Amino acid sequence: MNKKKIIKLLWHFFTILTLLISVLFIIYGLQQDIFYSERALETFFEKFGIWAPILFIIFQIIQVILPVVPGAIGCLGGILIFGPIYGLIYNYIGICIGSIATYSIARNYGTSFISFLVSKRVRLKYQEWVNHRRFDFLFTLAIFSPIAPDDYLCFLAGTTKMKYLKFISIILVGKPLPITIYSFGLEWIFRQIILWL
């Protein structure tokens, strides 16, 4: 067995392992209301002390890869749990790693895997982007936007001819602004709701 096949087998093994762990965590999270309650999320991470940031980053990676987890919970949770500076940093790290992971998954497994995770409505809406000659430009604009479905677009980018280095550069440069707007915007809304209640 040559080195290329060994690397491919290891990739498949770790992908399956990661997906299995993600599924188990999601089941646990649904049972404990972690994905639907900021308070439950905060209580969950407080148990882990200094490991909390690492676990939170992993949580953010999972919510990017698996769209069943609402991204708003993680972004808001980061600010509420770790404060505005560290919360924003952890959000950025987790979301960037998750975005790169989605691109890599699509690169290796193609559209069949995407169809398993993303609804048909969303796929049809953005599928024409793939054939657009300015896909890279459209993708970059979308990544800079706080309202675009960039998790799916990262999957979509993995099915195109976009190079790894270009994709990673767009993600690293484009993510800070929308993550900041999204995170602090959600925090402001959350504070207003608390005051209203």
PDB file of C-alpha atoms in Angstrom:
ATOM      1  CA  MET A   1       0.000   0.000   0.000  1.00  0.00           C
ATOM      2  CA  ASN A   2       1.544   3.302  -1.067  1.00  0.00           C
ATOM      3  CA  LYS A   3       1.741   6.453   1.013  1.00  0.00           C
ATOM      4  CA  LYS A   4      -1.088   8.174  -0.879  1.00  0.00           C
ATOM      5  CA  LYS A   5      -3.547   5.359  -0.083  1.00  0.00           C
ATOM      6  CA  ILE A   6      -2.488   5.324   3.574  1.00  0.00           C
ATOM      7  CA  ILE A   7      -3.064   9.072   3.867  1.00  0.00           C
ATOM      8  CA  LYS A   8      -6.456   8.695   2.178  1.00  0.00           C
ATOM      9  CA  LEU A   9      -7.455   5.892   4.566  1.00  0.00           C
ATOM     10  CA  LEU A  10      -6.354   7.955   7.562  1.00  0.00           C
ATOM     11  CA  TRP A  11      -8.334  10.915   6.242  1.00  0.00           C
ATOM     12  CA  HIS A  12     -11.456   8.755   5.925  1.00  0.00           C
ATOM     13  CA  PHE A  13     -10.920   7.307   9.401  1.00  0.00           C
ATOM     14  CA  PHE A  14     -10.539  10.679  11.099  1.00  0.00           C
ATOM     15  CA  THR A  15     -13.451  12.126   9.117  1.00  0.00           C
ATOM     16  CA  ILE A  16     -15.748   9.301  10.220  1.00  0.00           C
ATOM     17  CA  LEU A  17     -14.451   9.574  13.798  1.00  0.00           C
ATOM     18  CA  THR A  18     -15.054  13.325  13.835  1.00  0.00           C
ATOM     19  CA  LEU A  19     -18.546  12.906  12.438  1.00  0.00           C
ATOM     20  CA  LEU A  20     -19.322  10.221  15.031  1.00  0.00           C
ATOM     21  CA  ILE A  21     -18.120  12.437  17.887  1.00  0.00           C
ATOM     22  CA  SER A  22     -20.097  15.335  16.421  1.00  0.00           C
ATOM     23  CA  VAL A  23     -23.284  13.266  16.253  1.00  0.00           C
ATOM     24  CA  LEU A  24     -22.843  12.065  19.845  1.00  0.00           C
ATOM     25  CA  PHE A  25     -22.225  15.630  21.019  1.00  0.00           C
ATOM     26  CA  ILE A  26     -25.292  16.864  19.157  1.00  0.00           C
ATOM     27  CA  ILE A  27     -27.458  14.167  20.755  1.00  0.00           C
ATOM     28  CA  TYR A  28     -26.115  15.146  24.173  1.00  0.00           C
ATOM     29  CA  GLY A  29     -26.555  18.842  23.380  1.00  0.00           C
ATOM     30  CA  LEU A  30     -30.162  18.362  22.339  1.00  0.00           C
ATOM     31  CA  GLN A  31     -30.883  16.491  25.561  1.00  0.00           C
ATOM     32  CA  GLN A  32     -29.265  19.235  27.667  1.00  0.00           C
ATOM     33  CA  ASP A  33     -30.645  22.195  25.640  1.00  0.00           C
ATOM     34  CA  ILE A  34     -27.079  23.362  24.951  1.00  0.00           C
ATOM     35  CA  PHE A  35     -27.918  24.376  21.390  1.00  0.00           C
ATOM     36  CA  TYR A  36     -31.022  26.336  22.285  1.00  0.00           C
ATOM     37  CA  SER A  37     -30.132  28.091  25.546  1.00  0.00           C
ATOM     38  CA  GLU A  38     -27.222  30.482  26.140  1.00  0.00           C
ATOM     39  CA  ARG A  39     -27.476  29.792  29.886  1.00  0.00           C
ATOM     40  CA  ALA A  40     -27.232  26.034  29.328  1.00  0.00           C
ATOM     41  CA  LEU A  41     -24.257  26.603  27.019  1.00  0.00           C
ATOM     42  CA  GLU A  42     -22.499  28.763  29.619  1.00  0.00           C
ATOM     43  CA  THR A  43     -23.153  26.222  32.395  1.00  0.00           C
ATOM     44  CA  PHE A  44     -21.818  23.425  30.207  1.00  0.00           C
ATOM     45  CA  PHE A  45     -18.500  25.163  29.482  1.00  0.00           C
ATOM     46  CA  GLU A  46     -17.950  26.373  33.058  1.00  0.00           C
ATOM     47  CA  LYS A  47     -17.455  22.750  34.116  1.00  0.00           C
ATOM     48  CA  PHE A  48     -14.263  22.478  32.069  1.00  0.00           C
ATOM     49  CA  GLY A  49     -12.213  25.351  33.529  1.00  0.00           C
ATOM     50  CA  ILE A  50      -9.141  26.123  31.428  1.00  0.00           C
ATOM     51  CA  TRP A  51     -10.284  23.602  28.816  1.00  0.00           C
ATOM     52  CA  ALA A  52     -13.414  25.649  28.137  1.00  0.00           C
ATOM     53  CA  PRO A  53     -11.888  27.745  25.291  1.00  0.00           C
ATOM     54  CA  ILE A  54     -10.684  24.626  23.447  1.00  0.00           C
ATOM     55  CA  LEU A  55     -14.061  22.937  23.831  1.00  0.00           C
ATOM     56  CA  PHE A  56     -15.830  26.090  22.715  1.00  0.00           C
ATOM     57  CA  ILE A  57     -13.666  26.297  19.582  1.00  0.00           C
ATOM     58  CA  ILE A  58     -14.498  22.644  18.845  1.00  0.00           C
ATOM     59  CA  PHE A  59     -18.169  23.506  19.345  1.00  0.00           C
ATOM     60  CA  GLN A  60     -17.857  26.304  16.793  1.00  0.00           C
ATOM     61  CA  ILE A  61     -16.109  24.000  14.324  1.00  0.00           C
ATOM     62  CA  ILE A  62     -18.971  21.507  14.645  1.00  0.00           C
ATOM     63  CA  GLN A  63     -21.666  24.139  14.155  1.00  0.00           C
ATOM     64  CA  VAL A  64     -20.018  25.209  10.894  1.00  0.00           C
ATOM     65  CA  ILE A  65     -19.678  21.659   9.546  1.00  0.00           C
ATOM     66  CA  LEU A  66     -23.115  20.477  10.675  1.00  0.00           C
ATOM     67  CA  PRO A  67     -25.795  23.075   9.829  1.00  0.00           C
ATOM     68  CA  VAL A  68     -28.282  21.550  12.297  1.00  0.00           C
ATOM     69  CA  VAL A  69     -26.574  23.584  15.019  1.00  0.00           C
ATOM     70  CA  PRO A  70     -27.690  27.265  14.932  1.00  0.00           C
ATOM     71  CA  GLY A  71     -24.611  29.460  14.444  1.00  0.00           C
ATOM     72  CA  ALA A  72     -26.181  32.283  16.443  1.00  0.00           C
ATOM     73  CA  ILE A  73     -25.956  30.237  19.650  1.00  0.00           C
ATOM     74  CA  GLY A  74     -22.189  29.849  19.327  1.00  0.00           C
ATOM     75  CA  CYS A  75     -21.442  33.452  18.346  1.00  0.00           C
ATOM     76  CA  LEU A  76     -23.582  34.866  21.121  1.00  0.00           C
ATOM     77  CA  GLY A  77     -22.336  32.268  23.596  1.00  0.00           C
ATOM     78  CA  GLY A  78     -18.703  33.182  22.924  1.00  0.00           C
ATOM     79  CA  ILE A  79     -19.290  36.836  23.823  1.00  0.00           C
ATOM     80  CA  LEU A  80     -21.394  36.042  26.892  1.00  0.00           C
ATOM     81  CA  ILE A  81     -19.086  33.346  28.274  1.00  0.00           C
ATOM     82  CA  PHE A  82     -15.608  34.700  27.498  1.00  0.00           C
ATOM     83  CA  GLY A  83     -16.216  38.433  27.121  1.00  0.00           C
ATOM     84  CA  PRO A  84     -16.038  40.633  24.004  1.00  0.00           C
ATOM     85  CA  ILE A  85     -12.327  40.203  23.192  1.00  0.00           C
ATOM     86  CA  TYR A  86     -11.665  36.526  23.900  1.00  0.00           C
ATOM     87  CA  GLY A  87     -15.168  35.572  22.801  1.00  0.00           C
ATOM     88  CA  LEU A  88     -14.580  37.197  19.427  1.00  0.00           C
ATOM     89  CA  ILE A  89     -11.162  35.542  19.070  1.00  0.00           C
ATOM     90  CA  TYR A  90     -12.530  32.080  19.895  1.00  0.00           C
ATOM     91  CA  ASN A  91     -15.447  32.611  17.517  1.00  0.00           C
ATOM     92  CA  TYR A  92     -13.015  33.587  14.761  1.00  0.00           C
ATOM     93  CA  ILE A  93     -10.694  30.615  15.309  1.00  0.00           C
ATOM     94  CA  GLY A  94     -13.501  28.062  15.482  1.00  0.00           C
ATOM     95  CA  ILE A  95     -15.443  29.408  12.509  1.00  0.00           C
ATOM     96  CA  CYS A  96     -12.323  29.695  10.324  1.00  0.00           C
ATOM     97  CA  ILE A  97     -11.221  26.130  11.101  1.00  0.00           C
ATOM     98  CA  GLY A  98     -14.767  24.895  10.521  1.00  0.00           C
ATOM     99  CA  SER A  99     -14.974  26.732   7.196  1.00  0.00           C
ATOM    100  CA  ILE A 100     -11.687  25.237   6.021  1.00  0.00           C
ATOM    101  CA  ALA A 101     -12.900  21.800   7.146  1.00  0.00           C
ATOM    102  CA  THR A 102     -16.128  22.127   5.129  1.00  0.00           C
ATOM    103  CA  TYR A 103     -14.118  23.070   2.051  1.00  0.00           C
ATOM    104  CA  SER A 104     -11.846  20.047   2.570  1.00  0.00           C
ATOM    105  CA  ILE A 105     -14.799  17.687   3.061  1.00  0.00           C
ATOM    106  CA  ALA A 106     -16.440  18.884  -0.155  1.00  0.00           C
ATOM    107  CA  ARG A 107     -13.092  18.624  -1.933  1.00  0.00           C
ATOM    108  CA  ASN A 108     -12.791  14.960  -0.966  1.00  0.00           C
ATOM    109  CA  TYR A 109     -16.415  13.783  -1.011  1.00  0.00           C
ATOM    110  CA  GLY A 110     -18.116  16.063  -3.528  1.00  0.00           C
ATOM    111  CA  THR A 111     -21.755  17.007  -3.883  1.00  0.00           C
ATOM    112  CA  SER A 112     -23.156  13.737  -2.503  1.00  0.00           C
ATOM    113  CA  PHE A 113     -21.961  14.626   0.994  1.00  0.00           C
ATOM    114  CA  ILE A 114     -23.247  18.191   0.675  1.00  0.00           C
ATOM    115  CA  SER A 115     -26.724  16.959  -0.283  1.00  0.00           C
ATOM    116  CA  PHE A 116     -26.784  15.007   2.975  1.00  0.00           C
ATOM    117  CA  LEU A 117     -26.181  18.138   5.067  1.00  0.00           C
ATOM    118  CA  VAL A 118     -27.829  20.965   3.142  1.00  0.00           C
ATOM    119  CA  SER A 119     -31.483  21.347   2.154  1.00  0.00           C
ATOM    120  CA  LYS A 120     -32.460  21.064  -1.509  1.00  0.00           C
ATOM    121  CA  ARG A 121     -33.872  24.615  -1.486  1.00  0.00           C
ATOM    122  CA  VAL A 122     -30.529  26.133  -0.461  1.00  0.00           C
ATOM    123  CA  ARG A 123     -28.600  23.929  -2.908  1.00  0.00           C
ATOM    124  CA  LEU A 124     -30.759  24.966  -5.855  1.00  0.00           C
ATOM    125  CA  LYS A 125     -30.582  28.633  -4.879  1.00  0.00           C
ATOM    126  CA  TYR A 126     -26.778  28.787  -4.989  1.00  0.00           C
ATOM    127  CA  GLN A 127     -25.918  25.985  -7.423  1.00  0.00           C
ATOM    128  CA  GLU A 128     -25.700  28.391 -10.369  1.00  0.00           C
ATOM    129  CA  TRP A 129     -22.826  30.129  -8.576  1.00  0.00           C
ATOM    130  CA  VAL A 130     -20.620  27.113  -9.302  1.00  0.00           C
ATOM    131  CA  ASN A 131     -20.906  27.618 -13.052  1.00  0.00           C
ATOM    132  CA  HIS A 132     -20.476  31.376 -12.843  1.00  0.00           C
ATOM    133  CA  ARG A 133     -17.147  32.518 -14.266  1.00  0.00           C
ATOM    134  CA  ARG A 134     -16.799  35.005 -11.390  1.00  0.00           C
ATOM    135  CA  PHE A 135     -17.521  32.503  -8.630  1.00  0.00           C
ATOM    136  CA  ASP A 136     -14.390  33.487  -6.689  1.00  0.00           C
ATOM    137  CA  PHE A 137     -15.481  37.134  -6.650  1.00  0.00           C
ATOM    138  CA  LEU A 138     -19.062  36.290  -5.622  1.00  0.00           C
ATOM    139  CA  PHE A 139     -17.771  33.952  -2.928  1.00  0.00           C
ATOM    140  CA  THR A 140     -15.480  36.654  -1.527  1.00  0.00           C
ATOM    141  CA  LEU A 141     -18.351  39.160  -1.357  1.00  0.00           C
ATOM    142  CA  ALA A 142     -20.532  36.591   0.404  1.00  0.00           C
ATOM    143  CA  ILE A 143     -17.860  35.791   2.997  1.00  0.00           C
ATOM    144  CA  PHE A 144     -17.593  39.496   3.861  1.00  0.00           C
ATOM    145  CA  SER A 145     -21.358  39.606   4.420  1.00  0.00           C
ATOM    146  CA  PRO A 146     -22.786  38.744   7.875  1.00  0.00           C
ATOM    147  CA  ILE A 147     -26.055  37.442   6.401  1.00  0.00           C
ATOM    148  CA  ALA A 148     -24.882  35.107   3.610  1.00  0.00           C
ATOM    149  CA  PRO A 149     -25.094  31.305   4.143  1.00  0.00           C
ATOM    150  CA  ASP A 150     -21.306  31.105   4.118  1.00  0.00           C
ATOM    151  CA  ASP A 151     -21.171  27.639   5.719  1.00  0.00           C
ATOM    152  CA  TYR A 152     -22.862  26.177   2.653  1.00  0.00           C
ATOM    153  CA  LEU A 153     -20.864  28.412   0.321  1.00  0.00           C
ATOM    154  CA  CYS A 154     -17.674  26.944   1.815  1.00  0.00           C
ATOM    155  CA  PHE A 155     -18.963  23.481   0.931  1.00  0.00           C
ATOM    156  CA  LEU A 156     -19.801  24.794  -2.531  1.00  0.00           C
ATOM    157  CA  ALA A 157     -16.316  26.276  -2.971  1.00  0.00           C
ATOM    158  CA  GLY A 158     -14.874  22.825  -2.317  1.00  0.00           C
ATOM    159  CA  THR A 159     -16.581  21.522  -5.467  1.00  0.00           C
ATOM    160  CA  THR A 160     -15.017  24.207  -7.671  1.00  0.00           C
ATOM    161  CA  LYS A 161     -11.487  24.719  -8.976  1.00  0.00           C
ATOM    162  CA  MET A 162     -10.683  27.269  -6.276  1.00  0.00           C
ATOM    163  CA  LYS A 163      -7.256  26.541  -4.771  1.00  0.00           C
ATOM    164  CA  TYR A 164      -6.739  25.809  -1.071  1.00  0.00           C
ATOM    165  CA  LEU A 165      -4.487  28.825  -0.539  1.00  0.00           C
ATOM    166  CA  LYS A 166      -6.947  31.224  -2.165  1.00  0.00           C
ATOM    167  CA  PHE A 167      -9.860  29.814  -0.171  1.00  0.00           C
ATOM    168  CA  ILE A 168      -7.976  30.011   3.132  1.00  0.00           C
ATOM    169  CA  SER A 169      -6.849  33.580   2.378  1.00  0.00           C
ATOM    170  CA  ILE A 170     -10.432  34.689   1.665  1.00  0.00           C
ATOM    171  CA  ILE A 171     -11.669  33.051   4.877  1.00  0.00           C
ATOM    172  CA  LEU A 172      -8.937  34.480   7.122  1.00  0.00           C
ATOM    173  CA  VAL A 173      -9.290  38.004   5.724  1.00  0.00           C
ATOM    174  CA  GLY A 174     -13.043  38.023   5.168  1.00  0.00           C
ATOM    175  CA  LYS A 175     -14.329  36.470   8.386  1.00  0.00           C
ATOM    176  CA  PRO A 176     -13.358  39.035  11.081  1.00  0.00           C
ATOM    177  CA  LEU A 177     -15.813  41.757   9.995  1.00  0.00           C
ATOM    178  CA  PRO A 178     -18.971  39.609   9.644  1.00  0.00           C
ATOM    179  CA  ILE A 179     -18.174  37.635  12.810  1.00  0.00           C
ATOM    180  CA  THR A 180     -17.753  40.906  14.732  1.00  0.00           C
ATOM    181  CA  ILE A 181     -20.994  42.384  13.386  1.00  0.00           C
ATOM    182  CA  TYR A 182     -22.895  39.140  13.906  1.00  0.00           C
ATOM    183  CA  SER A 183     -21.570  38.453  17.417  1.00  0.00           C
ATOM    184  CA  PHE A 184     -22.026  41.956  18.825  1.00  0.00           C
ATOM    185  CA  GLY A 185     -25.296  42.423  16.967  1.00  0.00           C
ATOM    186  CA  LEU A 186     -26.665  39.281  18.584  1.00  0.00           C
ATOM    187  CA  GLU A 187     -25.359  40.387  21.971  1.00  0.00           C
ATOM    188  CA  TRP A 188     -27.101  43.766  21.622  1.00  0.00           C
ATOM    189  CA  ILE A 189     -30.381  42.085  20.666  1.00  0.00           C
ATOM    190  CA  PHE A 190     -29.987  39.655  23.565  1.00  0.00           C
ATOM    191  CA  ARG A 191     -29.391  42.513  26.041  1.00  0.00           C
ATOM    192  CA  GLN A 192     -32.443  44.376  24.732  1.00  0.00           C
ATOM    193  CA  ILE A 193     -34.597  41.295  25.183  1.00  0.00           C
ATOM    194  CA  ILE A 194     -33.307  40.842  28.738  1.00  0.00           C
ATOM    195  CA  LEU A 195     -34.109  44.492  29.548  1.00  0.00           C
ATOM    196  CA  TRP A 196     -37.561  44.150  28.009  1.00  0.00           C
ATOM    197  CA  LEU A 197     -38.286  41.042  30.064  1.00  0.00           C
TER     198      LEU A 197
END
